Amino acid sequence: MTYAIIAYVSSGLLWAAYLLLLAVRIHRARRGS
Amino acid sequence: MKESIPGWWSKGAVWLWAVAVGMVSASLWLVVARAPVESVMGPVQKIVYIHVPSAIAASIAFGLTFAAGIAYLATRQWQWDALGASSAEIGLMFATVVMVTGPLWARSAWNTWWTWEPRLTTFFILWILYAAYLIIRSSLRGGSRRTISAVMGIVFAILVPIVYMSVTWWRGSLHPRNVTMTGDMRFVLQFSILAWLCFYAAALACRFRLEWAAEAAAREGDQAFHEARLAGEASR
């Protein structure tokens, strides 16, 4: 059970971090245009 | 600042995100509430509902990078290069989820975090190749960046069917060939696959937006450079 929770939470955190970084990159690119 | 991205794209992306978030939330609820606990492995088997959809999404993403690479080499339009690079990055994220969730499941099912068996080894090579794709692409500038990215996207995608067939071609594979499920377990897996594919589409639209903005910035930069150059020549 613990491994399943770790798998879902770590995947969620990974996606959250990536999407946050992507939002920052888009914001910077649009400000540069 | 000039808005280079059409309004319909932004609105479409918002709707796509709404559907994707709704479906992924529903799939997580189904995993907790409806998917039965597997009799041998127990609750840890529920990792399948994120592991398998992520592997499928990664394969589709790398397949799209392959197709976009061919389309770019044939047409030389920047949109195909942008689509290929965007899909490769999202695909690498899904592959990373597979690489994180796989060992957690393996520790419980096989009593080891990692073993160099065919499916795991070929997938690890695939993960390294697409990480290399993004590193090499980011280090290149100019026209060669797009051409080399397209070639890498085509060549690296050859490994996708090898990963799929590895459990059949090589002996000694611990990884199951095909997952046969029935009833609620099958329904939840199918719904999870659909949900994560919607998430892939939404993330791809978002990542493509970045390429679009970067392209617009580069074009405006080029235009300003040419105008400054013409003004300099006229004043001589």
PDB file of C-alpha atoms in Angstrom:
ATOM      1  CA  MET A   1       0.000   0.000   0.000  1.00  0.00           C
ATOM      2  CA  THR A   2       2.818   2.374   0.937  1.00  0.00           C
ATOM      3  CA  TYR A   3       4.579   1.824  -2.395  1.00  0.00           C
ATOM      4  CA  ALA A   4       1.350   2.534  -4.305  1.00  0.00           C
ATOM      5  CA  ILE A   5       0.858   5.818  -2.409  1.00  0.00           C
ATOM      6  CA  ILE A   6       4.501   6.807  -3.003  1.00  0.00           C
ATOM      7  CA  ALA A   7       4.098   6.004  -6.728  1.00  0.00           C
ATOM      8  CA  TYR A   8       0.991   8.196  -7.143  1.00  0.00           C
ATOM      9  CA  VAL A   9       2.251  11.070  -4.958  1.00  0.00           C
ATOM     10  CA  SER A  10       5.705  11.178  -6.598  1.00  0.00           C
ATOM     11  CA  SER A  11       4.125  11.104 -10.088  1.00  0.00           C
ATOM     12  CA  GLY A  12       1.782  13.924  -9.108  1.00  0.00           C
ATOM     13  CA  LEU A  13       4.653  16.005  -7.736  1.00  0.00           C
ATOM     14  CA  LEU A  14       6.703  15.356 -10.875  1.00  0.00           C
ATOM     15  CA  TRP A  15       3.903  16.593 -13.122  1.00  0.00           C
ATOM     16  CA  ALA A  16       3.173  19.570 -10.857  1.00  0.00           C
ATOM     17  CA  ALA A  17       6.843  20.625 -10.950  1.00  0.00           C
ATOM     18  CA  TYR A  18       7.023  20.221 -14.731  1.00  0.00           C
ATOM     19  CA  LEU A  19       3.808  22.160 -15.420  1.00  0.00           C
ATOM     20  CA  LEU A  20       4.903  24.963 -13.081  1.00  0.00           C
ATOM     21  CA  LEU A  21       8.241  25.192 -14.884  1.00  0.00           C
ATOM     22  CA  LEU A  22       6.453  25.132 -18.253  1.00  0.00           C
ATOM     23  CA  ALA A  23       4.171  28.004 -17.169  1.00  0.00           C
ATOM     24  CA  VAL A  24       7.242  30.059 -16.160  1.00  0.00           C
ATOM     25  CA  ARG A  25       8.954  29.293 -19.507  1.00  0.00           C
ATOM     26  CA  ILE A  26       5.827  30.331 -21.475  1.00  0.00           C
ATOM     27  CA  HIS A  27       5.512  33.544 -19.440  1.00  0.00           C
ATOM     28  CA  ARG A  28       9.172  34.418 -20.106  1.00  0.00           C
ATOM     29  CA  ALA A  29       8.910  33.596 -23.830  1.00  0.00           C
ATOM     30  CA  ARG A  30       5.773  35.732 -24.246  1.00  0.00           C
ATOM     31  CA  ARG A  31       7.369  38.631 -22.362  1.00  0.00           C
ATOM     32  CA  GLY A  32      10.339  38.371 -24.700  1.00  0.00           C
ATOM     33  CA  SER A  33       8.195  38.573 -27.864  1.00  0.00           C
TER      34      SER A  33
ATOM     35  CA  MET B   1       3.701  43.096 -26.504  1.00  0.00           C
ATOM     36  CA  LYS B   2       2.109  41.571 -29.577  1.00  0.00           C
ATOM     37  CA  GLU B   3      -0.083  38.498 -28.991  1.00  0.00           C
ATOM     38  CA  SER B   4       1.173  35.892 -31.420  1.00  0.00           C
ATOM     39  CA  ILE B   5      -0.958  32.974 -30.277  1.00  0.00           C
ATOM     40  CA  PRO B   6      -4.544  32.950 -31.608  1.00  0.00           C
ATOM     41  CA  GLY B   7      -7.397  33.168 -29.119  1.00  0.00           C
ATOM     42  CA  TRP B   8      -9.012  29.937 -30.291  1.00  0.00           C
ATOM     43  CA  TRP B   9      -5.840  28.027 -29.375  1.00  0.00           C
ATOM     44  CA  SER B  10      -5.800  29.417 -25.835  1.00  0.00           C
ATOM     45  CA  LYS B  11      -9.525  28.751 -25.349  1.00  0.00           C
ATOM     46  CA  GLY B  12      -9.157  25.235 -26.770  1.00  0.00           C
ATOM     47  CA  ALA B  13      -6.246  24.543 -24.418  1.00  0.00           C
ATOM     48  CA  VAL B  14      -8.290  25.678 -21.405  1.00  0.00           C
ATOM     49  CA  TRP B  15     -11.141  23.318 -22.365  1.00  0.00           C
ATOM     50  CA  LEU B  16      -8.674  20.506 -22.998  1.00  0.00           C
ATOM     51  CA  TRP B  17      -7.131  21.058 -19.552  1.00  0.00           C
ATOM     52  CA  ALA B  18     -10.591  21.075 -17.944  1.00  0.00           C
ATOM     53  CA  VAL B  19     -11.427  17.717 -19.563  1.00  0.00           C
ATOM     54  CA  ALA B  20      -7.974  16.256 -18.760  1.00  0.00           C
ATOM     55  CA  VAL B  21      -7.992  17.297 -15.091  1.00  0.00           C
ATOM     56  CA  GLY B  22     -11.583  16.056 -14.709  1.00  0.00           C
ATOM     57  CA  MET B  23     -10.799  12.692 -16.281  1.00  0.00           C
ATOM     58  CA  VAL B  24      -7.540  12.154 -14.366  1.00  0.00           C
ATOM     59  CA  SER B  25      -9.329  13.050 -11.094  1.00  0.00           C
ATOM     60  CA  ALA B  26     -12.124  10.598 -11.981  1.00  0.00           C
ATOM     61  CA  SER B  27      -9.579   7.883 -12.818  1.00  0.00           C
ATOM     62  CA  LEU B  28      -7.810   8.382  -9.463  1.00  0.00           C
ATOM     63  CA  TRP B  29     -11.170   8.127  -7.700  1.00  0.00           C
ATOM     64  CA  LEU B  30     -11.915   4.913  -9.634  1.00  0.00           C
ATOM     65  CA  VAL B  31      -8.498   3.494  -8.653  1.00  0.00           C
ATOM     66  CA  VAL B  32      -9.275   4.078  -4.963  1.00  0.00           C
ATOM     67  CA  ALA B  33     -13.012   3.292  -4.908  1.00  0.00           C
ATOM     68  CA  ARG B  34     -13.806   0.868  -7.722  1.00  0.00           C
ATOM     69  CA  ALA B  35     -10.684  -1.052  -8.760  1.00  0.00           C
ATOM     70  CA  PRO B  36     -10.589  -4.341  -6.808  1.00  0.00           C
ATOM     71  CA  VAL B  37      -7.534  -5.290  -4.752  1.00  0.00           C
ATOM     72  CA  GLU B  38      -5.557  -7.965  -6.594  1.00  0.00           C
ATOM     73  CA  SER B  39      -5.496 -11.245  -4.656  1.00  0.00           C
ATOM     74  CA  VAL B  40      -1.751 -12.060  -4.967  1.00  0.00           C
ATOM     75  CA  MET B  41       0.029  -8.691  -5.006  1.00  0.00           C
ATOM     76  CA  GLY B  42      -2.469  -6.712  -2.926  1.00  0.00           C
ATOM     77  CA  PRO B  43      -2.963  -2.900  -3.105  1.00  0.00           C
ATOM     78  CA  VAL B  44       0.489  -2.301  -4.655  1.00  0.00           C
ATOM     79  CA  GLN B  45      -0.912  -3.700  -7.930  1.00  0.00           C
ATOM     80  CA  LYS B  46      -2.914  -0.455  -8.240  1.00  0.00           C
ATOM     81  CA  ILE B  47       0.301   1.119  -9.546  1.00  0.00           C
ATOM     82  CA  VAL B  48      -0.727  -0.476 -12.865  1.00  0.00           C
ATOM     83  CA  TYR B  49      -3.335   2.292 -13.365  1.00  0.00           C
ATOM     84  CA  ILE B  50      -0.628   4.947 -13.680  1.00  0.00           C
ATOM     85  CA  HIS B  51       2.310   2.788 -14.880  1.00  0.00           C
ATOM     86  CA  VAL B  52       0.659   1.307 -17.996  1.00  0.00           C
ATOM     87  CA  PRO B  53      -1.162   4.518 -19.145  1.00  0.00           C
ATOM     88  CA  SER B  54       2.107   6.467 -18.756  1.00  0.00           C
ATOM     89  CA  ALA B  55       4.015   3.878 -20.814  1.00  0.00           C
ATOM     90  CA  ILE B  56       1.341   4.014 -23.546  1.00  0.00           C
ATOM     91  CA  ALA B  57       1.319   7.839 -23.532  1.00  0.00           C
ATOM     92  CA  ALA B  58       5.151   7.903 -23.761  1.00  0.00           C
ATOM     93  CA  SER B  59       5.066   5.511 -26.741  1.00  0.00           C
ATOM     94  CA  ILE B  60       2.439   7.620 -28.532  1.00  0.00           C
ATOM     95  CA  ALA B  61       4.395  10.805 -27.771  1.00  0.00           C
ATOM     96  CA  PHE B  62       7.624   9.384 -29.210  1.00  0.00           C
ATOM     97  CA  GLY B  63       5.643   8.067 -32.193  1.00  0.00           C
ATOM     98  CA  LEU B  64       4.337  11.590 -32.821  1.00  0.00           C
ATOM     99  CA  THR B  65       7.908  12.950 -32.607  1.00  0.00           C
ATOM    100  CA  PHE B  66       8.856  10.370 -35.263  1.00  0.00           C
ATOM    101  CA  ALA B  67       5.975  11.441 -37.565  1.00  0.00           C
ATOM    102  CA  ALA B  68       6.656  15.148 -36.991  1.00  0.00           C
ATOM    103  CA  GLY B  69      10.344  14.579 -37.812  1.00  0.00           C
ATOM    104  CA  ILE B  70       9.448  13.056 -41.180  1.00  0.00           C
ATOM    105  CA  ALA B  71       6.929  15.866 -41.842  1.00  0.00           C
ATOM    106  CA  TYR B  72       9.555  18.517 -40.986  1.00  0.00           C
ATOM    107  CA  LEU B  73      12.206  17.013 -43.292  1.00  0.00           C
ATOM    108  CA  ALA B  74       9.597  16.857 -46.084  1.00  0.00           C
ATOM    109  CA  THR B  75       8.110  20.358 -45.666  1.00  0.00           C
ATOM    110  CA  ARG B  76      10.699  22.380 -43.635  1.00  0.00           C
ATOM    111  CA  GLN B  77       7.866  24.069 -41.736  1.00  0.00           C
ATOM    112  CA  TRP B  78       8.753  25.147 -38.163  1.00  0.00           C
ATOM    113  CA  GLN B  79       5.405  23.863 -36.819  1.00  0.00           C
ATOM    114  CA  TRP B  80       6.434  20.228 -37.375  1.00  0.00           C
ATOM    115  CA  ASP B  81       9.724  20.785 -35.557  1.00  0.00           C
ATOM    116  CA  ALA B  82       7.850  22.474 -32.692  1.00  0.00           C
ATOM    117  CA  LEU B  83       5.344  19.611 -32.508  1.00  0.00           C
ATOM    118  CA  GLY B  84       8.113  16.982 -32.496  1.00  0.00           C
ATOM    119  CA  ALA B  85      10.134  18.704 -29.759  1.00  0.00           C
ATOM    120  CA  SER B  86       7.005  19.339 -27.646  1.00  0.00           C
ATOM    121  CA  SER B  87       5.898  15.720 -27.925  1.00  0.00           C
ATOM    122  CA  ALA B  88       9.406  14.435 -27.085  1.00  0.00           C
ATOM    123  CA  GLU B  89       9.489  16.519 -23.885  1.00  0.00           C
ATOM    124  CA  ILE B  90       6.026  15.425 -22.715  1.00  0.00           C
ATOM    125  CA  GLY B  91       6.909  11.836 -23.685  1.00  0.00           C
ATOM    126  CA  LEU B  92      10.051  12.017 -21.560  1.00  0.00           C
ATOM    127  CA  MET B  93       7.936  13.148 -18.614  1.00  0.00           C
ATOM    128  CA  PHE B  94       5.627  10.140 -19.035  1.00  0.00           C
ATOM    129  CA  ALA B  95       8.691   7.877 -19.408  1.00  0.00           C
ATOM    130  CA  THR B  96      10.058   9.336 -16.148  1.00  0.00           C
ATOM    131  CA  VAL B  97       6.775   8.460 -14.406  1.00  0.00           C
ATOM    132  CA  VAL B  98       7.194   4.895 -15.755  1.00  0.00           C
ATOM    133  CA  MET B  99      10.780   4.838 -14.436  1.00  0.00           C
ATOM    134  CA  VAL B 100       9.608   6.009 -10.986  1.00  0.00           C
ATOM    135  CA  THR B 101       6.533   3.789 -10.616  1.00  0.00           C
ATOM    136  CA  GLY B 102       8.136   0.651 -12.143  1.00  0.00           C
ATOM    137  CA  PRO B 103      10.806   0.063  -9.457  1.00  0.00           C
ATOM    138  CA  LEU B 104       8.237   0.710  -6.698  1.00  0.00           C
ATOM    139  CA  TRP B 105       6.083  -2.060  -8.139  1.00  0.00           C
ATOM    140  CA  ALA B 106       9.098  -4.310  -8.843  1.00  0.00           C
ATOM    141  CA  ARG B 107      10.262  -4.051  -5.220  1.00  0.00           C
ATOM    142  CA  SER B 108       6.988  -5.559  -4.092  1.00  0.00           C
ATOM    143  CA  ALA B 109       6.425  -8.027  -6.971  1.00  0.00           C
ATOM    144  CA  TRP B 110       9.989  -9.211  -7.684  1.00  0.00           C
ATOM    145  CA  ASN B 111      11.678  -8.279  -4.378  1.00  0.00           C
ATOM    146  CA  THR B 112      14.134  -5.993  -6.174  1.00  0.00           C
ATOM    147  CA  TRP B 113      14.071  -2.318  -7.178  1.00  0.00           C
ATOM    148  CA  TRP B 114      15.755  -2.952 -10.519  1.00  0.00           C
ATOM    149  CA  THR B 115      16.955  -5.836 -12.643  1.00  0.00           C
ATOM    150  CA  TRP B 116      18.653  -5.732 -16.044  1.00  0.00           C
ATOM    151  CA  GLU B 117      15.985  -7.778 -17.816  1.00  0.00           C
ATOM    152  CA  PRO B 118      15.010  -6.990 -21.448  1.00  0.00           C
ATOM    153  CA  ARG B 119      11.968  -4.723 -20.972  1.00  0.00           C
ATOM    154  CA  LEU B 120      13.532  -2.623 -18.194  1.00  0.00           C
ATOM    155  CA  THR B 121      16.883  -2.339 -19.967  1.00  0.00           C
ATOM    156  CA  THR B 122      15.417  -1.306 -23.339  1.00  0.00           C
ATOM    157  CA  PHE B 123      13.071   1.194 -21.677  1.00  0.00           C
ATOM    158  CA  PHE B 124      15.985   2.658 -19.705  1.00  0.00           C
ATOM    159  CA  ILE B 125      17.925   3.112 -22.987  1.00  0.00           C
ATOM    160  CA  LEU B 126      14.822   4.765 -24.505  1.00  0.00           C
ATOM    161  CA  TRP B 127      14.631   7.165 -21.544  1.00  0.00           C
ATOM    162  CA  ILE B 128      18.338   8.053 -21.894  1.00  0.00           C
ATOM    163  CA  LEU B 129      17.981   8.637 -25.665  1.00  0.00           C
ATOM    164  CA  TYR B 130      15.103  11.101 -25.314  1.00  0.00           C
ATOM    165  CA  ALA B 131      16.869  12.899 -22.466  1.00  0.00           C
ATOM    166  CA  ALA B 132      19.845  13.164 -24.852  1.00  0.00           C
ATOM    167  CA  TYR B 133      17.464  14.435 -27.579  1.00  0.00           C
ATOM    168  CA  LEU B 134      16.439  17.380 -25.397  1.00  0.00           C
ATOM    169  CA  ILE B 135      20.004  18.119 -24.217  1.00  0.00           C
ATOM    170  CA  ILE B 136      21.428  18.023 -27.774  1.00  0.00           C
ATOM    171  CA  ARG B 137      18.528  20.117 -29.114  1.00  0.00           C
ATOM    172  CA  SER B 138      19.018  22.783 -26.451  1.00  0.00           C
ATOM    173  CA  SER B 139      22.718  23.004 -27.308  1.00  0.00           C
ATOM    174  CA  LEU B 140      22.086  23.682 -31.028  1.00  0.00           C
ATOM    175  CA  ARG B 141      21.194  26.939 -32.778  1.00  0.00           C
ATOM    176  CA  GLY B 142      20.027  27.892 -36.261  1.00  0.00           C
ATOM    177  CA  GLY B 143      18.707  25.668 -39.035  1.00  0.00           C
ATOM    178  CA  SER B 144      20.778  22.641 -38.014  1.00  0.00           C
ATOM    179  CA  ARG B 145      18.863  22.494 -34.714  1.00  0.00           C
ATOM    180  CA  ARG B 146      15.619  21.581 -36.483  1.00  0.00           C
ATOM    181  CA  THR B 147      17.163  19.151 -38.946  1.00  0.00           C
ATOM    182  CA  ILE B 148      19.210  17.307 -36.306  1.00  0.00           C
ATOM    183  CA  SER B 149      16.184  17.187 -33.961  1.00  0.00           C
ATOM    184  CA  ALA B 150      14.053  15.676 -36.743  1.00  0.00           C
ATOM    185  CA  VAL B 151      16.715  13.050 -37.520  1.00  0.00           C
ATOM    186  CA  MET B 152      17.071  12.177 -33.811  1.00  0.00           C
ATOM    187  CA  GLY B 153      13.276  11.943 -33.471  1.00  0.00           C
ATOM    188  CA  ILE B 154      13.140   9.484 -36.362  1.00  0.00           C
ATOM    189  CA  VAL B 155      16.153   7.363 -35.350  1.00  0.00           C
ATOM    190  CA  PHE B 156      15.370   7.144 -31.616  1.00  0.00           C
ATOM    191  CA  ALA B 157      11.752   6.087 -32.252  1.00  0.00           C
ATOM    192  CA  ILE B 158      13.049   2.791 -33.693  1.00  0.00           C
ATOM    193  CA  LEU B 159      13.528   1.725 -30.065  1.00  0.00           C
ATOM    194  CA  VAL B 160       9.791   2.066 -29.242  1.00  0.00           C
ATOM    195  CA  PRO B 161       8.717  -1.188 -31.022  1.00  0.00           C
ATOM    196  CA  ILE B 162      11.893  -2.869 -29.681  1.00  0.00           C
ATOM    197  CA  VAL B 163      10.796  -2.010 -26.110  1.00  0.00           C
ATOM    198  CA  TYR B 164       7.327  -3.417 -26.850  1.00  0.00           C
ATOM    199  CA  MET B 165       8.642  -6.628 -28.412  1.00  0.00           C
ATOM    200  CA  SER B 166      11.534  -7.131 -25.950  1.00  0.00           C
ATOM    201  CA  VAL B 167       9.488  -9.459 -23.710  1.00  0.00           C
ATOM    202  CA  THR B 168       8.807 -11.702 -26.730  1.00  0.00           C
ATOM    203  CA  TRP B 169      12.199 -11.555 -28.441  1.00  0.00           C
ATOM    204  CA  TRP B 170      14.490 -12.161 -25.457  1.00  0.00           C
ATOM    205  CA  ARG B 171      14.246 -14.931 -22.908  1.00  0.00           C
ATOM    206  CA  GLY B 172      14.527 -14.377 -19.196  1.00  0.00           C
ATOM    207  CA  SER B 173      12.076 -11.481 -19.039  1.00  0.00           C
ATOM    208  CA  LEU B 174      10.401 -10.995 -15.679  1.00  0.00           C
ATOM    209  CA  HIS B 175       8.087  -8.356 -17.090  1.00  0.00           C
ATOM    210  CA  PRO B 176       4.625  -9.670 -18.075  1.00  0.00           C
ATOM    211  CA  ARG B 177       3.938  -9.787 -21.829  1.00  0.00           C
ATOM    212  CA  ASN B 178       0.324  -8.715 -21.889  1.00  0.00           C
ATOM    213  CA  VAL B 179      -1.840  -7.740 -18.971  1.00  0.00           C
ATOM    214  CA  THR B 180      -5.137  -9.628 -19.158  1.00  0.00           C
ATOM    215  CA  MET B 181      -7.835  -8.078 -17.008  1.00  0.00           C
ATOM    216  CA  THR B 182     -11.573  -8.483 -16.650  1.00  0.00           C
ATOM    217  CA  GLY B 183     -14.456  -6.655 -15.010  1.00  0.00           C
ATOM    218  CA  ASP B 184     -13.846  -3.518 -12.952  1.00  0.00           C
ATOM    219  CA  MET B 185     -10.064  -3.890 -13.159  1.00  0.00           C
ATOM    220  CA  ARG B 186     -10.207  -3.760 -16.972  1.00  0.00           C
ATOM    221  CA  PHE B 187     -12.660  -0.827 -16.982  1.00  0.00           C
ATOM    222  CA  VAL B 188     -10.537   1.253 -14.587  1.00  0.00           C
ATOM    223  CA  LEU B 189      -7.379   0.549 -16.618  1.00  0.00           C
ATOM    224  CA  GLN B 190      -9.089   1.525 -19.892  1.00  0.00           C
ATOM    225  CA  PHE B 191     -10.521   4.687 -18.320  1.00  0.00           C
ATOM    226  CA  SER B 192      -7.097   5.570 -16.846  1.00  0.00           C
ATOM    227  CA  ILE B 193      -5.454   5.142 -20.266  1.00  0.00           C
ATOM    228  CA  LEU B 194      -8.048   7.476 -21.832  1.00  0.00           C
ATOM    229  CA  ALA B 195      -7.663  10.009 -18.997  1.00  0.00           C
ATOM    230  CA  TRP B 196      -3.858  10.142 -19.232  1.00  0.00           C
ATOM    231  CA  LEU B 197      -4.032  10.434 -23.031  1.00  0.00           C
ATOM    232  CA  CYS B 198      -6.284  13.492 -22.555  1.00  0.00           C
ATOM    233  CA  PHE B 199      -3.673  14.811 -20.117  1.00  0.00           C
ATOM    234  CA  TYR B 200      -0.982  14.211 -22.761  1.00  0.00           C
ATOM    235  CA  ALA B 201      -3.012  16.176 -25.346  1.00  0.00           C
ATOM    236  CA  ALA B 202      -3.489  19.095 -22.926  1.00  0.00           C
ATOM    237  CA  ALA B 203       0.189  19.154 -21.926  1.00  0.00           C
ATOM    238  CA  LEU B 204       1.204  18.962 -25.598  1.00  0.00           C
ATOM    239  CA  ALA B 205      -1.012  21.960 -26.466  1.00  0.00           C
ATOM    240  CA  CYS B 206       0.567  23.872 -23.584  1.00  0.00           C
ATOM    241  CA  ARG B 207       4.139  22.931 -24.580  1.00  0.00           C
ATOM    242  CA  PHE B 208       3.449  23.803 -28.230  1.00  0.00           C
ATOM    243  CA  ARG B 209       2.375  27.257 -27.022  1.00  0.00           C
ATOM    244  CA  LEU B 210       5.925  27.745 -25.674  1.00  0.00           C
ATOM    245  CA  GLU B 211       7.432  26.913 -29.089  1.00  0.00           C
ATOM    246  CA  TRP B 212       4.938  29.288 -30.705  1.00  0.00           C
ATOM    247  CA  ALA B 213       5.901  32.151 -28.382  1.00  0.00           C
ATOM    248  CA  ALA B 214       9.631  31.451 -28.883  1.00  0.00           C
ATOM    249  CA  GLU B 215       9.187  31.426 -32.673  1.00  0.00           C
ATOM    250  CA  ALA B 216       7.296  34.743 -32.558  1.00  0.00           C
ATOM    251  CA  ALA B 217      10.045  36.282 -30.371  1.00  0.00           C
ATOM    252  CA  ALA B 218      12.754  35.052 -32.751  1.00  0.00           C
ATOM    253  CA  ARG B 219      10.916  36.493 -35.785  1.00  0.00           C
ATOM    254  CA  GLU B 220      10.410  39.865 -34.089  1.00  0.00           C
ATOM    255  CA  GLY B 221      14.082  39.867 -33.117  1.00  0.00           C
ATOM    256  CA  ASP B 222      15.112  39.141 -36.726  1.00  0.00           C
ATOM    257  CA  GLN B 223      12.789  41.866 -38.023  1.00  0.00           C
ATOM    258  CA  ALA B 224      14.187  44.446 -35.560  1.00  0.00           C
ATOM    259  CA  PHE B 225      17.735  43.445 -36.566  1.00  0.00           C
ATOM    260  CA  HIS B 226      16.990  43.906 -40.291  1.00  0.00           C
ATOM    261  CA  GLU B 227      15.249  47.242 -39.698  1.00  0.00           C
ATOM    262  CA  ALA B 228      18.222  48.506 -37.659  1.00  0.00           C
ATOM    263  CA  ARG B 229      20.588  47.324 -40.378  1.00  0.00           C
ATOM    264  CA  LEU B 230      18.579  49.055 -43.136  1.00  0.00           C
ATOM    265  CA  ALA B 231      18.431  52.259 -41.060  1.00  0.00           C
ATOM    266  CA  GLY B 232      22.224  52.089 -40.610  1.00  0.00           C
ATOM    267  CA  GLU B 233      22.830  51.631 -44.348  1.00  0.00           C
ATOM    268  CA  ALA B 234      20.450  54.517 -45.220  1.00  0.00           C
ATOM    269  CA  SER B 235      22.234  56.942 -42.875  1.00  0.00           C
ATOM    270  CA  ARG B 236      25.642  56.298 -44.491  1.00  0.00           C
TER     271      ARG B 236
END
